[in-house]
């Protein structure tokens, strides 16, 4: 810093204000910038080294076609019903279809712990939100888009799918289930 | 042109305290925008209280229909109407008033105001009549009555006119010699806000006009494209808030303690970074969306390598450092923290500024960057952590800074003493503590997987239930108490503002001492705004701002810790990719 005058932000600085910053400001800007670059690099890093990325494979899909695909999936691997919703046990490692609609998730899924599934998410009508409880995995479900994410359950138990995107007056009734067995 | 200038000279009045010349139309428009803004704040605030008392399951006040309806009303009144009306008032202050310039087109100003009010009334009607239960974001194919979208368009066009008129004011003020050299930093920040407003409102036009046509059945709107463009409006408008808030921080620092601008280059570059990287703001709302790939998400959510975050981190240093230097110039030079200990904590302009700064930086800023990380967003998206975050930026940060500056605008612009001034001294603390308690409780509930925008977390009539950790019910009570406290703070603010504007005693700027005890101290004796270079100033330059250095080190440690804690908890969940 120089020994020049000082003024508040209400006072014009004149015409010549492109002056070197003080030492403390310079250090803070440098530290902040390095931190910003570090945070930026952390995201691609996690794509290579981390186990949780929202990448998936993504594509457009006609909602009726996705509905039909889900129905076929249910017919192929249905093992019963739970509260009137079909329960489906797909083969290990297979393609799994989960449909959101006002106001239910179908089917109920029965998965094996430690096995990787490709879970296709889409909606028949409005935006919905896939919120896996209590794991806390949250994915946006958009009508007209197929979001296929590879998921590997790492624990056995009963999990719920809470809809976390507002989808009309019955939104808070929309809850589904995933059962994971050892 | 000459005529207009001489007419202005004849019409305007001069403020004996700040020495600024005040254009009468700009002054009236400023006041009208501020008054409407406060009315919208009250509507949004009452809605907020009812929402809090509903999500607190032990009370569960509203039925589902009214919960979602008031959720819509709350979002619109707070995030759009209250905040943008106030920002338009800030633009009238930062432009014609700070520059002592005339308004280039007063009639256009009136037209803009009428458009904004009509737009607001249309939207309010359709929301409260139950014809637009679509929440703030109104994601298609969820549909409101067509006129709802039309109301938003009216409002946006009005705001666009005010922003453009602000820019025009800068041009004529320079041309007519209202100021020489560069504009003051407060105005530069206002210009940043105005430019971002124009970018934002263009996004708004890009999305609301097609959506309006879609609601009439005239075209299709892709739900994913809507989400992309909507957040180009919805989040960029938060960047208007940030730019306006930071300008107010600088303004209040000057008015309350004679805070200085340590380096114009650094502060202005930081504002400029906001403008450059703002249009990427959509991305962090779409991190777990199916429409975009990882490269797009990583690049955009970081605003091209976090350069807008860098800007906020810079202001986070320069604002408190400017305050510290202002205090040191006033003689509080002992030790590292005398400037902070002997600061005017009972001046609501100052306490509001500082609480806003701390809440925005420590809570809002840190959580925002962390939850906006591509992968970490998986454990955050659409949980209560999201509103927990933005209530610390836009409410604890922006709204509180607007409240704080009101205590200076009332005497300086409205020429009114502040009614119930002792209560005003406590108001920023009540509001700040309430919002902090509420937001922290929301954040922790989100960690337990509690969704946002959700009527019934007990799932009483649903097919299955989610058995939340019992801690959630304790957190709901804390959330409720924080929310009630914040509402009280808001109510006190509205009461003081309304009572002062309509029933306040006149503040005589020629004799400010007569209003002692009824206006903030900075109004009675404005701290020195400019200091000549000399031995004393040179010495202070050399010391710099050691107190602020300590504060930013604490901030940085909190930031880094929170960042890694979140990566760690992400690593515990299922494998997903």
CSV table of N, CA, C and O in Angstrom, one decimal, chain B residues 207-264:
chain,number,residue,atom,x,y,z
B,207,UNK,N,-37.8,-17.8,-21.1
B,207,UNK,CA,-38.5,-18.9,-20.6
B,207,UNK,C,-40.0,-18.6,-20.3
B,207,UNK,O,-40.8,-19.5,-20.6
B,208,UNK,N,-40.3,-17.4,-19.8
B,208,UNK,CA,-41.7,-17.2,-19.4
B,208,UNK,C,-42.6,-17.0,-20.6
B,208,UNK,O,-43.8,-17.3,-20.6
B,209,UNK,N,-42.0,-16.4,-21.7
B,209,UNK,CA,-42.9,-16.1,-22.9
B,209,UNK,C,-43.3,-17.5,-23.5
B,209,UNK,O,-44.4,-17.7,-23.7
B,210,UNK,N,-42.3,-18.4,-23.8
B,210,UNK,CA,-42.7,-19.7,-24.3
B,210,UNK,C,-43.7,-20.4,-23.3
B,210,UNK,O,-44.6,-21.1,-23.8
B,211,UNK,N,-43.4,-20.3,-22.0
B,211,UNK,CA,-44.2,-21.0,-21.1
B,211,UNK,C,-45.7,-20.5,-21.1
B,211,UNK,O,-46.6,-21.2,-21.0
B,212,UNK,N,-45.8,-19.1,-21.3
B,212,UNK,CA,-47.1,-18.5,-21.4
B,212,UNK,C,-47.8,-19.1,-22.6
B,212,UNK,O,-49.0,-19.5,-22.5
B,213,UNK,N,-47.1,-19.1,-23.7
B,213,UNK,CA,-47.7,-19.7,-25.0
B,213,UNK,C,-48.1,-21.1,-24.8
B,213,UNK,O,-49.1,-21.6,-25.2
B,214,UNK,N,-47.2,-21.9,-24.1
B,214,UNK,CA,-47.5,-23.3,-23.8
B,214,UNK,C,-48.8,-23.4,-23.0
B,214,UNK,O,-49.6,-24.3,-23.3
B,215,UNK,N,-48.9,-22.5,-22.0
B,215,UNK,CA,-50.1,-22.6,-21.1
B,215,UNK,C,-51.4,-22.3,-21.9
B,215,UNK,O,-52.5,-22.8,-21.5
B,216,UNK,N,-51.2,-21.6,-23.0
B,216,UNK,CA,-52.4,-21.3,-23.9
B,216,UNK,C,-52.6,-22.4,-24.9
B,216,UNK,O,-53.5,-22.4,-25.7
B,217,UNK,N,-51.7,-23.4,-24.9
B,217,UNK,CA,-51.8,-24.5,-25.8
B,217,UNK,C,-51.2,-24.2,-27.2
B,217,UNK,O,-51.5,-24.9,-28.2
B,218,UNK,N,-50.3,-23.2,-27.3
B,218,UNK,CA,-49.8,-22.8,-28.6
B,218,UNK,C,-48.5,-23.4,-29.0
B,218,UNK,O,-48.0,-23.4,-30.1
B,219,UNK,N,-47.7,-24.0,-28.0
B,219,UNK,CA,-46.5,-24.6,-28.3
B,219,UNK,C,-46.1,-25.6,-27.2
B,219,UNK,O,-46.7,-25.7,-26.2
B,220,UNK,N,-45.0,-26.3,-27.4
B,220,UNK,CA,-44.5,-27.2,-26.4
B,220,UNK,C,-43.3,-26.7,-25.7
B,220,UNK,O,-42.5,-25.9,-26.3
B,221,UNK,N,-43.2,-27.0,-24.4
B,221,UNK,CA,-42.0,-26.6,-23.7
B,221,UNK,C,-41.4,-27.9,-23.1
B,221,UNK,O,-42.0,-28.7,-22.5
B,222,UNK,N,-40.1,-28.1,-23.4
B,222,UNK,CA,-39.4,-29.3,-22.9
B,222,UNK,C,-39.1,-29.1,-21.4
B,222,UNK,O,-38.5,-28.1,-21.0
B,223,UNK,N,-39.5,-30.0,-20.6
B,223,UNK,CA,-39.3,-29.9,-19.1
B,223,UNK,C,-37.8,-29.6,-18.7
B,223,UNK,O,-37.6,-28.8,-17.8
B,224,UNK,N,-36.9,-30.3,-19.4
B,224,UNK,CA,-35.5,-30.1,-19.1
B,224,UNK,C,-35.0,-28.7,-19.5
B,224,UNK,O,-34.2,-28.0,-18.8
B,225,UNK,N,-35.3,-28.3,-20.7
B,225,UNK,CA,-34.9,-27.0,-21.2
B,225,UNK,C,-35.5,-25.9,-20.3
B,225,UNK,O,-34.8,-24.9,-20.0
B,226,UNK,N,-36.7,-26.1,-19.9
B,226,UNK,CA,-37.3,-25.2,-18.9
B,226,UNK,C,-36.5,-25.0,-17.7
B,226,UNK,O,-36.2,-23.9,-17.2
B,227,UNK,N,-36.1,-26.2,-17.1
B,227,UNK,CA,-35.3,-26.1,-15.9
B,227,UNK,C,-34.0,-25.4,-16.1
B,227,UNK,O,-33.5,-24.6,-15.3
B,228,UNK,N,-33.4,-25.6,-17.3
B,228,UNK,CA,-32.1,-24.9,-17.6
B,228,UNK,C,-32.3,-23.4,-17.7
B,228,UNK,O,-31.6,-22.6,-17.0
B,229,UNK,N,-33.3,-22.9,-18.4
B,229,UNK,CA,-33.5,-21.5,-18.6
B,229,UNK,C,-34.2,-20.9,-17.4
B,229,UNK,O,-33.8,-19.7,-17.0
B,230,UNK,N,-35.0,-21.6,-16.7
B,230,UNK,CA,-35.7,-21.1,-15.5
B,230,UNK,C,-34.6,-20.7,-14.5
B,230,UNK,O,-34.6,-19.6,-13.9
B,231,UNK,N,-33.6,-21.6,-14.3
B,231,UNK,CA,-32.5,-21.2,-13.3
B,231,UNK,C,-31.6,-20.2,-13.8
B,231,UNK,O,-30.9,-19.6,-13.0
B,232,UNK,N,-31.5,-20.0,-15.2
B,232,UNK,CA,-30.8,-18.8,-15.7
B,232,UNK,C,-31.4,-17.6,-15.2
B,232,UNK,O,-30.8,-16.6,-14.9
B,233,UNK,N,-32.7,-17.6,-15.0
B,233,UNK,CA,-33.5,-16.5,-14.3
B,233,UNK,C,-33.4,-16.6,-12.8
B,233,UNK,O,-32.9,-15.7,-12.1
B,234,UNK,N,-33.8,-17.8,-12.3
B,234,UNK,CA,-33.9,-18.0,-10.9
B,234,UNK,C,-32.7,-17.8,-10.1
B,234,UNK,O,-32.6,-17.3,-9.0
B,235,UNK,N,-31.5,-18.4,-10.6
B,235,UNK,CA,-30.3,-18.2,-9.8
B,235,UNK,C,-29.6,-16.9,-10.1
B,235,UNK,O,-29.0,-16.3,-9.2
B,236,UNK,N,-29.6,-16.5,-11.4
B,236,UNK,CA,-28.9,-15.2,-11.7
B,236,UNK,C,-29.5,-14.1,-10.9
B,236,UNK,O,-28.9,-13.2,-10.5
B,237,UNK,N,-30.9,-14.2,-10.6
B,237,UNK,CA,-31.5,-13.2,-9.9
B,237,UNK,C,-30.9,-13.1,-8.4
B,237,UNK,O,-30.9,-12.1,-7.8
B,238,UNK,N,-30.4,-14.3,-8.0
B,238,UNK,CA,-29.8,-14.3,-6.7
B,238,UNK,C,-28.4,-13.5,-6.8
B,238,UNK,O,-27.9,-13.0,-5.8
B,239,UNK,N,-27.9,-13.5,-8.0
B,239,UNK,CA,-26.6,-12.8,-8.1
B,239,UNK,C,-26.9,-11.3,-8.2
B,239,UNK,O,-26.0,-10.5,-7.9
B,240,UNK,N,-28.1,-10.9,-8.6
B,240,UNK,CA,-28.5,-9.4,-8.5
B,240,UNK,C,-28.5,-9.1,-7.0
B,240,UNK,O,-28.0,-8.1,-6.5
B,241,UNK,N,-29.1,-10.1,-6.2
B,241,UNK,CA,-29.2,-9.9,-4.8
B,241,UNK,C,-27.8,-9.7,-4.2
B,241,UNK,O,-27.5,-8.9,-3.3
B,242,UNK,N,-26.9,-10.6,-4.6
B,242,UNK,CA,-25.5,-10.5,-4.0
B,242,UNK,C,-24.9,-9.2,-4.4
B,242,UNK,O,-24.3,-8.5,-3.5
B,243,UNK,N,-25.0,-8.8,-5.6
B,243,UNK,CA,-24.3,-7.5,-6.0
B,243,UNK,C,-24.9,-6.4,-5.3
B,243,UNK,O,-24.2,-5.5,-4.8
B,244,UNK,N,-26.3,-6.4,-5.1
B,244,UNK,CA,-26.9,-5.3,-4.4
B,244,UNK,C,-26.5,-5.3,-2.9
B,244,UNK,O,-26.2,-4.3,-2.3
B,245,UNK,N,-26.5,-6.5,-2.4
B,245,UNK,CA,-26.1,-6.6,-1.0
B,245,UNK,C,-24.7,-6.2,-0.7
B,245,UNK,O,-24.4,-5.4,0.3
B,246,UNK,N,-23.8,-6.6,-1.5
B,246,UNK,CA,-22.4,-6.2,-1.3
B,246,UNK,C,-22.2,-4.7,-1.5
B,246,UNK,O,-21.5,-4.0,-0.7
B,247,UNK,N,-23.0,-4.1,-2.4
B,247,UNK,CA,-22.9,-2.6,-2.6
B,247,UNK,C,-23.4,-2.0,-1.3
B,247,UNK,O,-22.9,-1.0,-0.8
B,248,UNK,N,-24.5,-2.5,-0.7
B,248,UNK,CA,-25.0,-2.0,0.5
B,248,UNK,C,-24.0,-2.2,1.7
B,248,UNK,O,-23.9,-1.3,2.5
B,249,UNK,N,-23.3,-3.3,1.7
B,249,UNK,CA,-22.3,-3.5,2.7
B,249,UNK,C,-21.3,-2.3,2.6
B,249,UNK,O,-20.9,-1.7,3.6
B,250,UNK,N,-20.8,-2.0,1.4
B,250,UNK,CA,-19.8,-0.9,1.2
B,250,UNK,C,-20.5,0.4,1.7
B,250,UNK,O,-19.8,1.2,2.3
B,251,UNK,N,-21.7,0.6,1.3
B,251,UNK,CA,-22.4,1.8,1.6
B,251,UNK,C,-22.5,2.0,3.1
B,251,UNK,O,-22.2,3.1,3.6
B,252,UNK,N,-23.0,1.0,3.8
B,252,UNK,CA,-23.2,1.1,5.2
B,252,UNK,C,-21.9,1.2,5.9
B,252,UNK,O,-21.8,1.9,7.0
B,253,UNK,N,-20.9,0.5,5.4
B,253,UNK,CA,-19.6,0.6,6.1
B,253,UNK,C,-19.2,2.1,6.1
B,253,UNK,O,-18.7,2.6,7.1
B,254,UNK,N,-19.4,2.8,5.0
B,254,UNK,CA,-19.1,4.2,4.9
B,254,UNK,C,-20.0,5.1,5.8
B,254,UNK,O,-19.5,5.9,6.6
B,255,UNK,N,-21.3,4.8,5.8
B,255,UNK,CA,-22.2,5.7,6.6
B,255,UNK,C,-22.1,5.4,8.1
B,255,UNK,O,-22.2,6.4,8.8
B,256,UNK,N,-21.8,4.2,8.5
B,256,UNK,CA,-21.8,3.9,9.9
B,256,UNK,C,-20.5,4.2,10.6
B,256,UNK,O,-20.5,4.7,11.7
B,257,UNK,N,-19.4,3.8,10.0
B,257,UNK,CA,-18.1,4.0,10.7
B,257,UNK,C,-17.0,4.6,9.8
B,257,UNK,O,-15.8,4.6,10.1
B,258,UNK,N,-17.4,5.2,8.7
B,258,UNK,CA,-16.5,5.8,7.8
B,258,UNK,C,-15.6,4.7,7.1
B,258,UNK,O,-14.4,5.0,6.9
B,259,UNK,N,-16.1,3.5,6.9
B,259,UNK,CA,-15.3,2.5,6.3
B,259,UNK,C,-14.8,2.9,4.9
B,259,UNK,O,-15.5,3.6,4.2
B,260,UNK,N,-13.6,2.5,4.6
B,260,UNK,CA,-13.0,2.9,3.3
B,260,UNK,C,-12.9,1.8,2.3
B,260,UNK,O,-13.1,0.6,2.7
B,261,UNK,N,-12.6,2.1,1.1
B,261,UNK,CA,-12.3,1.1,0.1
B,261,UNK,C,-10.8,1.0,0.1
B,261,UNK,O,-10.1,1.9,-0.3
B,262,UNK,N,-10.3,-0.2,0.5
B,262,UNK,CA,-8.8,-0.3,0.6
B,262,UNK,C,-8.2,-0.2,-0.8
B,262,UNK,O,-7.2,0.4,-1.0
B,263,UNK,N,-8.8,-0.9,-1.8
B,263,UNK,CA,-8.2,-0.8,-3.1
B,263,UNK,C,-9.3,-0.9,-4.1
B,263,UNK,O,-10.0,-2.0,-4.2
B,264,UNK,N,-9.5,0.1,-4.9
B,264,UNK,CA,-10.6,0.2,-5.8
B,264,UNK,C,-10.5,-0.9,-6.9
B,264,UNK,O,-11.5,-1.5,-7.3
